[in-house]
Short mmCIF file of C-alpha atoms in Angstrom, two decimals:
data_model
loop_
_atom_site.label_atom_id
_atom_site.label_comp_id
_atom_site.label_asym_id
_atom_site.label_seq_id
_atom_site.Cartn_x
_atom_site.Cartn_y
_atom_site.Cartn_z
CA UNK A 11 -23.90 2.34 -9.52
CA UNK A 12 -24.89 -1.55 -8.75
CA UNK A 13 -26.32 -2.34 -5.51
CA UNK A 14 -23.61 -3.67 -3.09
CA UNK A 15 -24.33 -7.07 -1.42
CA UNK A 16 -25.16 -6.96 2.31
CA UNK A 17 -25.02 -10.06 4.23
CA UNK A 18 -25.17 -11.48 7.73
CA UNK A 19 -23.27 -13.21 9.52
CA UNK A 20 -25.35 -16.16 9.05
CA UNK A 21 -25.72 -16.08 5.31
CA UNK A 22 -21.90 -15.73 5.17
CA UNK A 23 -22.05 -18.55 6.48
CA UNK A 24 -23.87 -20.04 4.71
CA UNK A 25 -22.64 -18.91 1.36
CA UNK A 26 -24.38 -15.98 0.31
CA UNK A 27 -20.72 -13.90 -0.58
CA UNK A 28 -19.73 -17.39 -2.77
CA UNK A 29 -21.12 -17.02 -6.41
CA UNK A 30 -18.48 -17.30 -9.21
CA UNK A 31 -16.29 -13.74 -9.65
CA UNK A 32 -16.68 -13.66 -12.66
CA UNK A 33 -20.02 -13.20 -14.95
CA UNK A 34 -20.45 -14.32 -18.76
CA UNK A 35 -18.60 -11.70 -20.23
CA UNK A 36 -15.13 -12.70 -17.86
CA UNK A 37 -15.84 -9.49 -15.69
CA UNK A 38 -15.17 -8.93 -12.25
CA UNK A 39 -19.17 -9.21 -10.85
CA UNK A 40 -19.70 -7.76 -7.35
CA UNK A 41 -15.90 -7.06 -6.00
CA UNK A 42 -16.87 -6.50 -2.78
CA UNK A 43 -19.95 -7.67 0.11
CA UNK A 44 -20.68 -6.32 3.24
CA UNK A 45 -20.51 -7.94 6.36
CA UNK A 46 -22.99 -7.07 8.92
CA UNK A 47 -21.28 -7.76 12.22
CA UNK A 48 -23.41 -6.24 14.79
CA UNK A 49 -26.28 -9.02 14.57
CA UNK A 50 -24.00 -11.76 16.27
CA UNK A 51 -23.84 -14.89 15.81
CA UNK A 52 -23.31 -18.79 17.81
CA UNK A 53 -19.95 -20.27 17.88
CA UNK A 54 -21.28 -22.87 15.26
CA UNK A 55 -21.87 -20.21 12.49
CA UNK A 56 -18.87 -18.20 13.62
CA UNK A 57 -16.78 -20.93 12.68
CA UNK A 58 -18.41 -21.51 9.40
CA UNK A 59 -18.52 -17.80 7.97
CA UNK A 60 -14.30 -17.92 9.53
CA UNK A 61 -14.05 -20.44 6.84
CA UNK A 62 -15.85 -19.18 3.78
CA UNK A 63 -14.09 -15.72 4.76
CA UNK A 64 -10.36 -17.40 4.55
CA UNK A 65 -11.83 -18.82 0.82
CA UNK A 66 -13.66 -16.09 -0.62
CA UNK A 67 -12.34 -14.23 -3.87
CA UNK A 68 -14.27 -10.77 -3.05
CA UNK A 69 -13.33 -8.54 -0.48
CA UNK A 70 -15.19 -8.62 2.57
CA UNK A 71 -16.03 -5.18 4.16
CA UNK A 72 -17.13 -5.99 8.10
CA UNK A 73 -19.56 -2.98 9.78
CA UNK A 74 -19.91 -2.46 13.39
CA UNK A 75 -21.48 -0.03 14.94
CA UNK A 76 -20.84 -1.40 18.56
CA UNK A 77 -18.36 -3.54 20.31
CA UNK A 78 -18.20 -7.11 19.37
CA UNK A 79 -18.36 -10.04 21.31
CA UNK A 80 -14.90 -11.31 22.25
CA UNK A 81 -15.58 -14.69 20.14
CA UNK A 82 -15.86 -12.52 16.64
CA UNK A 83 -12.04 -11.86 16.76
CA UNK A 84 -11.37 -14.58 14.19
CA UNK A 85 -13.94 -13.40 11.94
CA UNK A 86 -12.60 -9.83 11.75
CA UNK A 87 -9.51 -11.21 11.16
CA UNK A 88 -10.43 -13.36 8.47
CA UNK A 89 -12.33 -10.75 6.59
CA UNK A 90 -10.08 -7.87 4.47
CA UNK A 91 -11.24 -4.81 7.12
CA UNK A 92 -13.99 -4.11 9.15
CA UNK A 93 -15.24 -0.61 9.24
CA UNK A 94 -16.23 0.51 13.15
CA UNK A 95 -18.42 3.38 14.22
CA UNK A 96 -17.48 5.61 17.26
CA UNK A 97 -18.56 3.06 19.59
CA UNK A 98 -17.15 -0.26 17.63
CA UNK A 99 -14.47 -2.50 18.00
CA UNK A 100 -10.66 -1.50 17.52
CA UNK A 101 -7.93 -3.64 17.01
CA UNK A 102 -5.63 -3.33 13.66
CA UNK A 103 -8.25 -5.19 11.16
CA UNK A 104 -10.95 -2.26 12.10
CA UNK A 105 -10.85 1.00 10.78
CA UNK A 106 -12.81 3.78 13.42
CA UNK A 107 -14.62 6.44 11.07
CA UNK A 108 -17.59 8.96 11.70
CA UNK A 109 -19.70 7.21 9.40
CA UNK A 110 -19.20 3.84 8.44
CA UNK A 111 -21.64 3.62 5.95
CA UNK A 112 -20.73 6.55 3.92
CA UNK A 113 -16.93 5.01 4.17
CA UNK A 114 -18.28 1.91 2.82
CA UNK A 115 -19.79 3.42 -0.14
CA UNK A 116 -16.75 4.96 -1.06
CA UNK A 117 -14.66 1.66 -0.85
CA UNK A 118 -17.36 0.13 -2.69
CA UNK A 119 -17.22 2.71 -5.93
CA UNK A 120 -13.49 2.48 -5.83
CA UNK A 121 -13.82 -0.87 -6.60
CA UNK A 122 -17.04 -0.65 -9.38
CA UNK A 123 -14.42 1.42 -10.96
CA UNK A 124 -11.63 -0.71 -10.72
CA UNK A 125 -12.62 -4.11 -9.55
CA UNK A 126 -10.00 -6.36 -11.27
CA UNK A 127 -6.86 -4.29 -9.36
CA UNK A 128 -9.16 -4.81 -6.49
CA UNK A 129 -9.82 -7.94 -6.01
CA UNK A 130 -6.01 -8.69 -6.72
CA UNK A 131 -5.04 -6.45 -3.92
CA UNK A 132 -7.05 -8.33 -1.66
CA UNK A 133 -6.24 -11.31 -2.22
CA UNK A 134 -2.14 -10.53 -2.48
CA UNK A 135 -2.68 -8.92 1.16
CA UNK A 136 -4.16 -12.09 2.02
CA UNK A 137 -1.24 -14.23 0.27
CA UNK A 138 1.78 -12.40 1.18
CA UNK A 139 0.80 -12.06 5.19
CA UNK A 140 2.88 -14.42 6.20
CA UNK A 141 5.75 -14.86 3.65
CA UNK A 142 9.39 -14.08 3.81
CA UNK A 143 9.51 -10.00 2.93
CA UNK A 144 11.45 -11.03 -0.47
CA UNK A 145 9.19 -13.66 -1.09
CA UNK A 146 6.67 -11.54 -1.01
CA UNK A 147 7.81 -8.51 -2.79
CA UNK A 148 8.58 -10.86 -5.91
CA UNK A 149 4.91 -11.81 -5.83
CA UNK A 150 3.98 -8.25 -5.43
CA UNK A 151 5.61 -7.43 -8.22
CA UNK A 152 4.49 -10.28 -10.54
CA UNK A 153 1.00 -8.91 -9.40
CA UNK A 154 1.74 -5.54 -10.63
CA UNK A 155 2.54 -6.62 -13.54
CA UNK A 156 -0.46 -8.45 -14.68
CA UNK A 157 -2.31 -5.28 -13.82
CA UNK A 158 -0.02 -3.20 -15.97
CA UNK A 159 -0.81 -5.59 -19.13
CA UNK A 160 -4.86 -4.57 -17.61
CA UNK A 161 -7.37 -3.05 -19.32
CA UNK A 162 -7.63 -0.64 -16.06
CA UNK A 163 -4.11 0.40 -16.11
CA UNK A 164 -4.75 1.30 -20.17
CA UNK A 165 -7.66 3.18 -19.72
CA UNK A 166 -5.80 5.61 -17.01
CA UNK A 167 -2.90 5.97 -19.19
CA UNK A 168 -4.78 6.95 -21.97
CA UNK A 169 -6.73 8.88 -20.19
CA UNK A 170 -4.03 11.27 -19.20
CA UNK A 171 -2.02 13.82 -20.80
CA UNK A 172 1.82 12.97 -21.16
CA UNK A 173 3.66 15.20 -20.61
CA UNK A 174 7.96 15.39 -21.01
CA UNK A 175 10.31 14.57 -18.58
CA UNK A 176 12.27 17.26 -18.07
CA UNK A 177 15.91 17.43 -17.73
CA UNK A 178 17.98 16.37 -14.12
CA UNK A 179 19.96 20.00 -13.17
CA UNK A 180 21.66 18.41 -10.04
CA UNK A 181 22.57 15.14 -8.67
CA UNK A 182 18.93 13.40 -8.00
CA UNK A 183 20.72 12.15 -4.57
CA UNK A 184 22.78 13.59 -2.43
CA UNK A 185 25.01 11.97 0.15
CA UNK A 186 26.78 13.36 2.67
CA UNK A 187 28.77 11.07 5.27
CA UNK A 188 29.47 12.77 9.03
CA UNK A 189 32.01 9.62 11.12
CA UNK A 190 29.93 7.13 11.10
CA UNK A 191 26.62 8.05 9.41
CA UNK A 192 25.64 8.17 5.67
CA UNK A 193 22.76 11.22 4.72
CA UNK A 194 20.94 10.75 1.35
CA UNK A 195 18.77 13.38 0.46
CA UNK A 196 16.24 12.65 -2.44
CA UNK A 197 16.44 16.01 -4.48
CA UNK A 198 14.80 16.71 -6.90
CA UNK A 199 12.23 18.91 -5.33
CA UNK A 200 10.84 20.31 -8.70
CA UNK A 201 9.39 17.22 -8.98
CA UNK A 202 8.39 16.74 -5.44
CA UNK A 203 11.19 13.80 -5.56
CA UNK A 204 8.85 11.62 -7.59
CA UNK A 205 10.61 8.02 -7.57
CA UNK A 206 11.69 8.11 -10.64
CA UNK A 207 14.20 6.60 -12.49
CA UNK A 208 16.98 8.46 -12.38
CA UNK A 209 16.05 8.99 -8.25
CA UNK A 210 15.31 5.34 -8.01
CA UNK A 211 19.16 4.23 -9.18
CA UNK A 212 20.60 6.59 -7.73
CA UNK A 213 19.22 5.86 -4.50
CA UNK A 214 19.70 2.53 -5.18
CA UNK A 215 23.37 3.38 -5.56
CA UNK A 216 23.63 4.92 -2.19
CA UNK A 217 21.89 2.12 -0.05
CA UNK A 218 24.19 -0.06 -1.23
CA UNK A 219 27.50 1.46 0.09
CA UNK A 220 25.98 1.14 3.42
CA UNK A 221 25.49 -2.47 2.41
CA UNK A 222 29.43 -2.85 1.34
CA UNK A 223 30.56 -0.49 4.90
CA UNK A 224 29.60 -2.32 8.22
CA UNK A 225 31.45 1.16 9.29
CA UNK A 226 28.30 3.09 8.49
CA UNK A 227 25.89 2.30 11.62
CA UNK A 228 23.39 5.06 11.01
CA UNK A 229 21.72 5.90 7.10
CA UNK A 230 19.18 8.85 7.57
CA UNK A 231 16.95 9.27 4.72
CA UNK A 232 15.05 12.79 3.86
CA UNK A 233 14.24 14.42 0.71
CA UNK A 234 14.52 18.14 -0.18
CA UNK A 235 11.63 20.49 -0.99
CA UNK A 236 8.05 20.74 0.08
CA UNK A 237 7.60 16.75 0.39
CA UNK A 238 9.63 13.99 0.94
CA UNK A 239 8.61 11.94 -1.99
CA UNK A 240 5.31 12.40 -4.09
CA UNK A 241 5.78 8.80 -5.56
CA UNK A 242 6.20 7.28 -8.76
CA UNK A 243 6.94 9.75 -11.64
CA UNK A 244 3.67 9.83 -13.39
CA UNK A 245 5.03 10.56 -16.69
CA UNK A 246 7.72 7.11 -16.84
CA UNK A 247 4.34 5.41 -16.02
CA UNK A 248 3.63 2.64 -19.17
CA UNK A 249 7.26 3.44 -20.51
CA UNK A 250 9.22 0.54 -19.42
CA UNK A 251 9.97 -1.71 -22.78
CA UNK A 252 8.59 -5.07 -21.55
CA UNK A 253 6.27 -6.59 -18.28
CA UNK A 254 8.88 -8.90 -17.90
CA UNK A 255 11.91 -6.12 -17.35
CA UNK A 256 9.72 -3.71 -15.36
CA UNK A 257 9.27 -6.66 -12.68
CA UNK A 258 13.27 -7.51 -12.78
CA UNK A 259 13.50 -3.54 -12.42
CA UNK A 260 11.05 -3.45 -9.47
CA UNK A 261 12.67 -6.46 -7.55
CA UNK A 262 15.89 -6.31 -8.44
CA UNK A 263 16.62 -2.84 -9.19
CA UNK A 264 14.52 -1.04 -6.80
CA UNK A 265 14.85 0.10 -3.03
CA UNK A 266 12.55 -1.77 -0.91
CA UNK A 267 14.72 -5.03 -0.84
CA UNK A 268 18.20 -2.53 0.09
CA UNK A 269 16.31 -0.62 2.85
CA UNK A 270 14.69 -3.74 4.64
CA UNK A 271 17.88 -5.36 4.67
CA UNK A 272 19.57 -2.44 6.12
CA UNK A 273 16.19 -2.07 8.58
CA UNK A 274 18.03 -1.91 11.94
CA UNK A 275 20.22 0.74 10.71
CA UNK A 276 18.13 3.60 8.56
CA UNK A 277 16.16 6.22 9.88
CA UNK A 278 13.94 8.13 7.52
CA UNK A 279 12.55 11.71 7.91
CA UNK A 280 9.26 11.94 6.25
CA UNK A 281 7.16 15.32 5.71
CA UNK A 282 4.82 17.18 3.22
CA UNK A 283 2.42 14.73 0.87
CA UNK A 284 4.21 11.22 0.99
CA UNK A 285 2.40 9.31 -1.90
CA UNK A 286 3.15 5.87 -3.13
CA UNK A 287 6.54 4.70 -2.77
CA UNK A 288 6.93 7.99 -0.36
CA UNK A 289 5.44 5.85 2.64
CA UNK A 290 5.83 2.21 0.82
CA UNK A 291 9.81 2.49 1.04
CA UNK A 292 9.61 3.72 4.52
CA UNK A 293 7.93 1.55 6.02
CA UNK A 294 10.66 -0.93 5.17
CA UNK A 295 12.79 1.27 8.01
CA UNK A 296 13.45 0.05 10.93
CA UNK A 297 12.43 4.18 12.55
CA UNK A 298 10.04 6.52 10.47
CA UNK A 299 10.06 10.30 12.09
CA UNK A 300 7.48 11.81 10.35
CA UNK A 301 6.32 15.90 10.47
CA UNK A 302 3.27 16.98 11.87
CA UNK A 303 2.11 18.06 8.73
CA UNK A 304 3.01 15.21 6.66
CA UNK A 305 0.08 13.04 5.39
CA UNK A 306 0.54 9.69 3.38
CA UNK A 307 -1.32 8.45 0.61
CA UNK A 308 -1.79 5.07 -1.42
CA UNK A 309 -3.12 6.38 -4.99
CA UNK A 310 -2.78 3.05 -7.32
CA UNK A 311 -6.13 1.76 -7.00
CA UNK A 312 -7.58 4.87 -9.18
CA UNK A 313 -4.55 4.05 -11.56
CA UNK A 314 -6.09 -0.06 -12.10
CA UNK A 315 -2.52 -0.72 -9.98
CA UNK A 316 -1.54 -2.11 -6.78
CA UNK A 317 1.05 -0.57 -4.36
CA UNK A 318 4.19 -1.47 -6.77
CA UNK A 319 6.99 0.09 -4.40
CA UNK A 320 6.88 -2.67 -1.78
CA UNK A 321 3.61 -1.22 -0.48
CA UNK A 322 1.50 -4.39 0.04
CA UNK A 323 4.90 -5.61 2.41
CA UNK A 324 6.28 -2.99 3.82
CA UNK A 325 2.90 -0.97 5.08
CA UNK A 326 0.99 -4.43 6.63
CA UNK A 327 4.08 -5.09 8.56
CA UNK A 328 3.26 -2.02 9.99
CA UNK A 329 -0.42 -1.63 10.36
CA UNK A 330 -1.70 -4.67 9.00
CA UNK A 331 -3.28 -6.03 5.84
CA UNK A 332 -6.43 -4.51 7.10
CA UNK A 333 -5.28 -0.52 7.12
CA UNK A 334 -3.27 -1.51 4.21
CA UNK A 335 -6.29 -1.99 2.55
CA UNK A 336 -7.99 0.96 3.38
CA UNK A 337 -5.23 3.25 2.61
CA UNK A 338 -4.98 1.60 -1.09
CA UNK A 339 -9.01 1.59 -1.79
CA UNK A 340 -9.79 5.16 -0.51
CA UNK A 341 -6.75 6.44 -1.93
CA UNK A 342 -7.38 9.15 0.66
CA UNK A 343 -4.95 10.80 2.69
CA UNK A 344 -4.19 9.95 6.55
CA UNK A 345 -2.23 12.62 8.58
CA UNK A 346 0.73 12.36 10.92
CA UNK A 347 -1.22 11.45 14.05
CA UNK A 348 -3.16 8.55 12.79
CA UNK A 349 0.08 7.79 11.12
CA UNK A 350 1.44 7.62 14.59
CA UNK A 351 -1.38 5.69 16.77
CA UNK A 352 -1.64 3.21 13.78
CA UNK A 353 2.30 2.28 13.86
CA UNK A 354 2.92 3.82 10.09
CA UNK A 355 5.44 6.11 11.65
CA UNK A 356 7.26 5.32 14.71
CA UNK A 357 7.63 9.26 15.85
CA UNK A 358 6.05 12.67 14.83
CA UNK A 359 8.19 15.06 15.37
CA UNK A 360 9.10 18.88 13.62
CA UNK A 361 11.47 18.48 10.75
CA UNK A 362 14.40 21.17 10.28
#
């Protein structure tokens, strides 16, 4: 595995994370540098490595071991997460682990393998921070699909075993209205109710008679079965006849633009492994109850993707670009309490 690039704050500063991306051959050449924070630095520099952060095409890993100076806020801010010992610096652009250093190794092969879908996450999260949530999705999805038409993306798919889709036995959705509340239930629990097609219309189909009845005040989302929603069906992944119809399909067909517009009125119940667009089309809600034993998950890194499900909106608007980050380039689980203290979920609470 290559050597990842440490740096000071100084030499960010001065330049040292700023070589061209890519190298002769059009590859992706050191994805991501580390930022040594605990050193400190003058106002002067401070200011200087805040601007070459805000411009630089790599991601930028921060490491503190201690608390920082009140002054380094901007810099944290400007970098894509800063990973903080026991004793470091909190604050939604940090992430507190046991070890920072083994953490950062892991980011740091998670992006040897996959550097092009990294880079482009990074710098979407950076791009979409402050735009309007549609705005933003659209250039989420345009983003997803460039990595789809990826040589990452190809070498997954045909790296995996297809395998048939089998047959819907019951409705995919079911929706139940009690006076003036409309329950959908995902269901297709054989499946763990992967968002797949025939969930994702459906679905679809149900958000929007809340959107046609201002008499439904309260939508409550669940799904039936050992999790609420293990993501994107894996085997309609690649099948979609055209980039330029998947992206219509994700914007226009999808949930995430139905359930933030309905925000103030759905409440979803999360619980078991919530992967994907399990946690990405929740955190459009305006309340997440989660289980205690329900963990979420941001897989698409590994897959050359990006969070295609309204991920890279919905979850910073919730935790921040930062976490969001993390999440996506660990692709490793986070359970219901750090759910909770990080604002993913708004309650934990026993489902049944």
């Amino acid at each position: 595995m290559a050597d990842l690039l440490r740096v000071s704050v100084a030499e960010l500063a001065d330049g040292a994370a700023d070589g061209p991306l890519l190298d002769m051959s059009k590859g992706v050449c050191e994805p991501i540098v580390g930022v040594e924070l605990d050193g400190g630095a003058d106002a002067a520099t401070l200011d200087r490595a805040v601007t070459r952060a805000r411009a630089c095409d790599r991601l930028l890993i921060g490491i503190a071991g201690k608390p920082l100076p009140a002054q380094t806020v901007d810099l944290t801010h400007a970098l894509d997460l800063t990973l903080a010992g026991a004793a470091g610096p909190a604050g939604r652009e940090c992430v507190a682990v046991p070890d920072p250093e083994e953490r950062l190794t892991a980011v740091h092969s998670a992006a040897l393998r996959n550097p092009q879908a990294s880079v482009v996450l990074g710098a979407l999260l950076r791009m979409t921070e402050a735009l309007e949530v549609t705005t933003a999705l659209d250039v989420e999805s345009l983003a997803y699909s460039t990595l789809l038409g990826g040589p990452e993306f190809r070498r997954w798919l045909d790296g995996r075993r297809r395998r048939a889709v089998p047959p819907t036995v019951a409705p995919p959705v079911l929706i139940d209205r009690v006076d003036d509340r409309l329950l959908i239930t995902l269901n297709r629990p054989e499946r763990r109710n992967a968002y797949g097609r025939e969930v994702r219309d459906a679905l679809v189909e149900a958000m929007r008679l809340a959107v046609l009845d201002d008499t439904v005040t309260r939508v409550v989302l669940d799904g039936a079965g050992p999790s609420f929603c293990s993501g994107g069906d894996l085997d309609e992944f690649g099948t979609t006849p055209d980039l330029t119809t998947a992206h219509l399909v994700r914007t226009r067909g999808g949930a995430g633009r139905l359930v933030h517009e309905l925000a103030d009125r759905v409440e979803v119940r999360v619980h078991g492994s919530c992967v994907g667009a399990g946690i990405e089309l929740p955190a459009f809600a305006g309340t997440v109850i989660a289980d205690p034993g329900a963990t979420f998950r941001l897989p698409e890194i590994g897959m050359g993707l990006i969070p295609g499900a309204g991920g890279t909106v919905s979850i910073p608007r919730r935790v921040g670009r930062w976490r969001t980050l993390y999440l996506a380039m660990t692709g490793e689980p986070v359970d219901a309490a750090t759910a909770l203290s990080w604002g993913l979920v708004d309650e934990v609470t026993p489902s049944g």
